[in-house]
mmCIF file of C-alpha atoms in Angstrom:
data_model
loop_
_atom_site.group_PDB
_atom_site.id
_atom_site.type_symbol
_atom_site.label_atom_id
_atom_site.label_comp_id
_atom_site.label_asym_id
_atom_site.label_seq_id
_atom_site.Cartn_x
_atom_site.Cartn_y
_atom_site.Cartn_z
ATOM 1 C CA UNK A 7 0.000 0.000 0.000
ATOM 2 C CA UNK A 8 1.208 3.451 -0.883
ATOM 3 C CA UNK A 9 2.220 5.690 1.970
ATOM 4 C CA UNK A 10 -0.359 8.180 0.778
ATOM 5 C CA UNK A 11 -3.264 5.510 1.684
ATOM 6 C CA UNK A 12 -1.361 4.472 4.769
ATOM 7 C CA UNK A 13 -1.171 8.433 5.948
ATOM 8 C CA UNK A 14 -5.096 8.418 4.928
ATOM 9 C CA UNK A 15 -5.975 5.004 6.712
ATOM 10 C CA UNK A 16 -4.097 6.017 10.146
ATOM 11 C CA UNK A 17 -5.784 9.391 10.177
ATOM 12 C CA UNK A 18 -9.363 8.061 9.211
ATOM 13 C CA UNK A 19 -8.921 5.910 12.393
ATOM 14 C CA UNK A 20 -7.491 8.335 14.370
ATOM 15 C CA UNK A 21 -10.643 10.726 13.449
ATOM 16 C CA UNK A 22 -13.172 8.061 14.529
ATOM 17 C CA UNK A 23 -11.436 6.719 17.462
ATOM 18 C CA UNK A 24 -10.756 9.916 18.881
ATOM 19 C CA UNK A 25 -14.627 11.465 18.370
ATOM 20 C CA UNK A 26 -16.206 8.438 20.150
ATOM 21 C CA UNK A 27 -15.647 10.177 23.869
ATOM 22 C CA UNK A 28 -16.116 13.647 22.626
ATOM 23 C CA UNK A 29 -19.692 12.822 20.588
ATOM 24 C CA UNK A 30 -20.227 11.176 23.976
ATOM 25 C CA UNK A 31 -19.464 14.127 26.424
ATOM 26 C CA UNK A 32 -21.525 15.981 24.309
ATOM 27 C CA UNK A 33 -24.551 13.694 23.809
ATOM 28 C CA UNK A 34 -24.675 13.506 27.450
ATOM 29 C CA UNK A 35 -24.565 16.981 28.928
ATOM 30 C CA UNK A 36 -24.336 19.574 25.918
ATOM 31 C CA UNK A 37 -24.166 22.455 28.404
ATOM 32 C CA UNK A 38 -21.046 21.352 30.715
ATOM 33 C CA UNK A 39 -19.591 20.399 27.410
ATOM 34 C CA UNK A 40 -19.605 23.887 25.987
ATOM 35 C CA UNK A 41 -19.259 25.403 29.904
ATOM 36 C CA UNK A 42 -17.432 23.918 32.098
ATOM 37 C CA UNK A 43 -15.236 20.971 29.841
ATOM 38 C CA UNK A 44 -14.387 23.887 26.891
ATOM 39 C CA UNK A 45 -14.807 26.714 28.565
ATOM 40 C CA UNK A 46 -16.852 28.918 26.524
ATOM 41 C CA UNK A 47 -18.069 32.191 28.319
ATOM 42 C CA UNK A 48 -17.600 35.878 29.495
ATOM 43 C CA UNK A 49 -14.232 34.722 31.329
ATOM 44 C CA UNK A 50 -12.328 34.047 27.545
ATOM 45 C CA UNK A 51 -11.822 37.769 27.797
ATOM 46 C CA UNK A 52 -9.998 37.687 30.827
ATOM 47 C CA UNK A 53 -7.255 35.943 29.581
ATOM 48 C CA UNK A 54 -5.498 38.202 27.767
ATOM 49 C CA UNK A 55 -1.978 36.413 28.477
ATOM 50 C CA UNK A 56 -3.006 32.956 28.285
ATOM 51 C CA UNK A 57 -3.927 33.977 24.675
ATOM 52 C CA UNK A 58 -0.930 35.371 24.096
ATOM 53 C CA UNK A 59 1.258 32.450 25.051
ATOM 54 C CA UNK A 60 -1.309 29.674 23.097
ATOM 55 C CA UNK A 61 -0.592 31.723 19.916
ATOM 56 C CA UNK A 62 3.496 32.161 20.660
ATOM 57 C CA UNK A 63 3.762 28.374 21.707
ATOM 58 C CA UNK A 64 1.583 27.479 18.593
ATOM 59 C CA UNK A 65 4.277 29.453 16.133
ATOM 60 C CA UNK A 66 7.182 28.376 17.888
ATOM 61 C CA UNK A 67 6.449 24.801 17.711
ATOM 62 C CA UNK A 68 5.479 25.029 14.211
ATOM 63 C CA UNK A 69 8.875 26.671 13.561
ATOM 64 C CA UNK A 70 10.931 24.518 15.321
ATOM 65 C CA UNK A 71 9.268 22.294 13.289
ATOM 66 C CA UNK A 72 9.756 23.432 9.957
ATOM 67 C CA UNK A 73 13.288 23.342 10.723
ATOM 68 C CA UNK A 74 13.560 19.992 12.019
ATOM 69 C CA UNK A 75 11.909 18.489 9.443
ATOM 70 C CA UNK A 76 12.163 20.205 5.799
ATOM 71 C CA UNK A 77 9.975 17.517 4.544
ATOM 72 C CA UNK A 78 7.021 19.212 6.342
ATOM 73 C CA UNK A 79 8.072 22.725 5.661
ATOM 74 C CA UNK A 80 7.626 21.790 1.861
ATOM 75 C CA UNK A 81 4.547 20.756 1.624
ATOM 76 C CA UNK A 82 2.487 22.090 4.928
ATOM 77 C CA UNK A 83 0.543 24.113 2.630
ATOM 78 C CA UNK A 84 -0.571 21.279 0.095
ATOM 79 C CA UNK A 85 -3.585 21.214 -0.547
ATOM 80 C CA UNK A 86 -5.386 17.859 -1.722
ATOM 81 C CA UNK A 87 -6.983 14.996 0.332
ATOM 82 C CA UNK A 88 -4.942 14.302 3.162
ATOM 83 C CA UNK A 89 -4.658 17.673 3.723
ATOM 84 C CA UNK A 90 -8.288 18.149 3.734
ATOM 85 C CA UNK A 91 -8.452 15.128 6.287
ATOM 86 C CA UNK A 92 -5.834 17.358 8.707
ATOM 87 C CA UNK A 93 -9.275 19.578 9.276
ATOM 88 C CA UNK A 94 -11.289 17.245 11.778
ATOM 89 C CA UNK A 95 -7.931 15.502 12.611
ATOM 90 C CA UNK A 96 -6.506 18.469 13.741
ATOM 91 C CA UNK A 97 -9.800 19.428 15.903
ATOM 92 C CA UNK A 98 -10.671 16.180 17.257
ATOM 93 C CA UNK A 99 -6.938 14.965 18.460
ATOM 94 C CA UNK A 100 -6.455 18.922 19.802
ATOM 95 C CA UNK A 101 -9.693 19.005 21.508
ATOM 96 C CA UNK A 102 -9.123 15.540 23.148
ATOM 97 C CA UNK A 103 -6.117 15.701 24.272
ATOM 98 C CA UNK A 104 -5.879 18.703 25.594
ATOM 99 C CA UNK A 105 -9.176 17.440 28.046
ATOM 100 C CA UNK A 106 -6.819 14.622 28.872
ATOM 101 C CA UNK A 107 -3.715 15.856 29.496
ATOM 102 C CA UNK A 108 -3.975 19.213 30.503
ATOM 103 C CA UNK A 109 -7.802 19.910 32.226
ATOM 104 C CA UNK A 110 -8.842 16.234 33.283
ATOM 105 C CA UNK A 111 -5.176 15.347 34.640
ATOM 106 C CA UNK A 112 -3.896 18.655 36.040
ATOM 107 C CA UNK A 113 -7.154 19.455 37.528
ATOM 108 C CA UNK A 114 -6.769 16.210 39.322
ATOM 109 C CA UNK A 115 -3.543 16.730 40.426
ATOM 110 C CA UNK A 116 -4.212 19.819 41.938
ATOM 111 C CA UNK A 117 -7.228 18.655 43.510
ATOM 112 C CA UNK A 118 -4.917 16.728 45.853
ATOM 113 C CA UNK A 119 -2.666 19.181 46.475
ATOM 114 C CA UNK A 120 -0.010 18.832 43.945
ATOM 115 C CA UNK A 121 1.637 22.762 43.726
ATOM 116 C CA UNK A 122 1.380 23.727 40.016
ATOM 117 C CA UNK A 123 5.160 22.723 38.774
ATOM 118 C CA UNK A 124 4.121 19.073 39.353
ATOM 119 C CA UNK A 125 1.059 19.033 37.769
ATOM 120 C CA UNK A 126 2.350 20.954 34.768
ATOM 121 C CA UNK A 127 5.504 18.301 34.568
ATOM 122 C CA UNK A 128 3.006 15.154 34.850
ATOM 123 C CA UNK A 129 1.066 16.599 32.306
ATOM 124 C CA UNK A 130 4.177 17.032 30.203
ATOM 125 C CA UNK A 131 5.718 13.332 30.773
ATOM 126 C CA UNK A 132 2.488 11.630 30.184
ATOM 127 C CA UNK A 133 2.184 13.906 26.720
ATOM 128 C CA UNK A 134 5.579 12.940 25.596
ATOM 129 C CA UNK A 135 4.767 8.953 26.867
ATOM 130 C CA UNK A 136 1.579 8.787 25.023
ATOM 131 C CA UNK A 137 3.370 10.653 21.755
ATOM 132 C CA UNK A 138 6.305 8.311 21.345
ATOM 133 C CA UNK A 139 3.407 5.834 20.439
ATOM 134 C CA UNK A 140 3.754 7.196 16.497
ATOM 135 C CA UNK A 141 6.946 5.036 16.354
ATOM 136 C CA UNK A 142 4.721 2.019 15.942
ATOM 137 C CA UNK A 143 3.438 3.766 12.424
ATOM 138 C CA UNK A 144 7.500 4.282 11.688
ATOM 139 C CA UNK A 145 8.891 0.870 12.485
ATOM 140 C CA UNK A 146 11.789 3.872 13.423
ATOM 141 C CA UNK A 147 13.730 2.881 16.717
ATOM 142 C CA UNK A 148 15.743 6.332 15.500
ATOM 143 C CA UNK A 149 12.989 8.363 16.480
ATOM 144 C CA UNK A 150 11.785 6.926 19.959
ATOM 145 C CA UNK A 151 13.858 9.599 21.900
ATOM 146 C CA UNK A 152 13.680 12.641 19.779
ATOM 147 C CA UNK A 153 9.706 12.110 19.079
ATOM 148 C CA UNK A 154 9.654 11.774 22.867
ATOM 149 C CA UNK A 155 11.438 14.901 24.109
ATOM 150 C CA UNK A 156 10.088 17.140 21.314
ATOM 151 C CA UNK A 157 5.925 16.090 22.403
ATOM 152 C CA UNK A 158 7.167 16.451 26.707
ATOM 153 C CA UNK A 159 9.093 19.632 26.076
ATOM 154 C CA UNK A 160 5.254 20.659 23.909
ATOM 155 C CA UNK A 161 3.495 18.950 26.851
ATOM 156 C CA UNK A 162 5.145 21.098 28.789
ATOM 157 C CA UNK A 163 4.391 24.416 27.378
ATOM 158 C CA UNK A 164 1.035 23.784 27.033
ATOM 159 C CA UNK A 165 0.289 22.936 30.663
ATOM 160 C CA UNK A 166 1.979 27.010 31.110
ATOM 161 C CA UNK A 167 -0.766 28.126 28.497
ATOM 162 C CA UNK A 168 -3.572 26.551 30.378
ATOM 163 C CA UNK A 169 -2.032 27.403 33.795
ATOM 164 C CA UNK A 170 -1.685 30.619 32.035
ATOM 165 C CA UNK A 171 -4.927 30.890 31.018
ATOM 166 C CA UNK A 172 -6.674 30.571 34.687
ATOM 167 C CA UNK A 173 -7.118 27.194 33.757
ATOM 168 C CA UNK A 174 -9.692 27.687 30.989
ATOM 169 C CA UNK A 175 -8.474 24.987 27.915
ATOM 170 C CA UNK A 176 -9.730 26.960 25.111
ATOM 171 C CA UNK A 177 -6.454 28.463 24.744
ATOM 172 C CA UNK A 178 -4.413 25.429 24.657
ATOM 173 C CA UNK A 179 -7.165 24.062 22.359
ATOM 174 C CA UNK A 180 -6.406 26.494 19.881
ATOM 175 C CA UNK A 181 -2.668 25.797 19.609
ATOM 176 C CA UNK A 182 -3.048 22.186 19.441
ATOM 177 C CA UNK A 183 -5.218 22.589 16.614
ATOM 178 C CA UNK A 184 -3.531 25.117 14.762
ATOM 179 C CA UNK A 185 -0.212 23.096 15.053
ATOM 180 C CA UNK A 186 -1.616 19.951 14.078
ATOM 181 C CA UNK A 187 -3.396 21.727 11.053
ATOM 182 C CA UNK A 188 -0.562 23.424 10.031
ATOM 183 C CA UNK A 189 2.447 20.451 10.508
ATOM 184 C CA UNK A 190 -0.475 17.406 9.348
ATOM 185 C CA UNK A 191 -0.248 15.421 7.621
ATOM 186 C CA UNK A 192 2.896 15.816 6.609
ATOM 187 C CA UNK A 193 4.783 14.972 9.729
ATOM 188 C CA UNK A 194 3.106 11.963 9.439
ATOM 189 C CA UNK A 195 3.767 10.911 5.828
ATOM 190 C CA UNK A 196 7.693 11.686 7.138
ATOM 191 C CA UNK A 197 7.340 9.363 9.943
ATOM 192 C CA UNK A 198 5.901 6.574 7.635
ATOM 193 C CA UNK A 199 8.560 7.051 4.877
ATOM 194 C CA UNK A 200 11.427 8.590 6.532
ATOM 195 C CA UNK A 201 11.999 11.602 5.158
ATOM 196 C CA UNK A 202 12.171 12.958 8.883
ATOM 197 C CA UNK A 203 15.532 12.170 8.482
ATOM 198 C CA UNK A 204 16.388 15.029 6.002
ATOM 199 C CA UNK A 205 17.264 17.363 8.261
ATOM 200 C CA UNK A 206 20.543 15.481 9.386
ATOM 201 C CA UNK A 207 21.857 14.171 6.039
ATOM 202 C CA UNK A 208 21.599 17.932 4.992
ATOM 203 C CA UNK A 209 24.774 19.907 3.635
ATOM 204 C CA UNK A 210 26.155 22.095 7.254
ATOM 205 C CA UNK A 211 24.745 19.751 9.844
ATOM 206 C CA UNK A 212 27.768 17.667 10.463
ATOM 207 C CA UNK A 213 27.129 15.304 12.916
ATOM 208 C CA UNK A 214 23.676 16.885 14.003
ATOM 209 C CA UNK A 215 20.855 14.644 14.420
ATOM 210 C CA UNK A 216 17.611 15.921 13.568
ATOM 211 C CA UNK A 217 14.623 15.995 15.781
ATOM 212 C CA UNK A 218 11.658 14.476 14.891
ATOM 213 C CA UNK A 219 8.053 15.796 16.654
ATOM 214 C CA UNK A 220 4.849 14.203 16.668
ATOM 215 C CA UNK A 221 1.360 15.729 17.857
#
């Protein structure tokens, strides 16, 4: 099967497997949903800084990025089917995970008294943990390290945005999803076929090792 088809197959799932919960959460109670889960309300405009800091982590992870991988940098902006599927993909896998690992888990954290540096560094281990999973779609033992520090050091900075943002997730919604709209599918596709190794067979980085991120 062609890469292409494999990027499109692995997405489709991910899609599907990863609306289940949300359809659910919002079958069940539309208003908390919207309310208390997302955060929708008068108190978005209070957050001035927490805005701020989504949008600055957002274009400094797609940067650092671009530069690690020139693969994605080339064709981010394609536009054709998988690209198309990066839409919901992007929404669904932000939405969700930043629930998981940022609201659901640092909220419980601090609801037994863990001071705010430990809940923001357990939500960025368990990011990177759950990340380094993309190495099964690589068959890559290269990557297992670099995907993992790139997604805890991301983990990381997005616990600051939500901590940031008086714990409302919108914010850190929002930079998941523009990050995964902007660096999907292509990341992917790189993982699948290699080409995430461009970056340290290039001409000047003697020696370097490039690092490969996965959201």
């Amino acid at each position: 099967m062609k890469p292409n088809s494999i990027t499109a197959l692995i997405m489709v799932a991910i899609i599907g497997g990863m609306s289940v919960p949300l359809a659910l959460w919002l079958a069940r109670d539309p208003a908390r949903f919207w309310t208390e889960l997302l955060g929708f309300g008068p108190d978005l405009a209070s957050i001035p800084w927490g805005w701020l800091l989504a949008v600055t982590v957002a274009a400094a992870y797609i940067g650092y990025t671009f530069w690690a991988v020139p693969f994605v940098r080339r064709t981010a902006f394609e536009l054709n089917t998988l690209k198309a599927l990066a839409v919901p993909l992007a929404i669904v896998t932000g939405t969700l995970e930043e629930l998981i690992f940022r609201k659901f888990l640092m909220d419980g954290l601090s609801g037994i008294g863990a001071a705010w540096w430990v809940q923001a560094a357990a939500a960025a281990l368990a990011f990177g943990l759950a990340h380094s999973v993309w190495v099964m779609f690589s068959r890559d033992l290269a990557i297992i390290a670099p995907v993992a520090i790139s997604t805890t050091v991301l983990g990381g900075a997005l616990a600051i945005v939500y901590l940031a943002s008086d714990r409302l997730i919108l914010p850190a919604i929002l930079a998941h999803i523009i990050i995964n709209l902007v660096i999907e599918p292509a990341l992917l596709r790189s993982s699948l076929t290699g080409l995430w190794r461009e970056a340290a067979e290039a001409p000047g980085n003697v020696g370097g090792r490039t690092v490969d991120t996965a959201v």
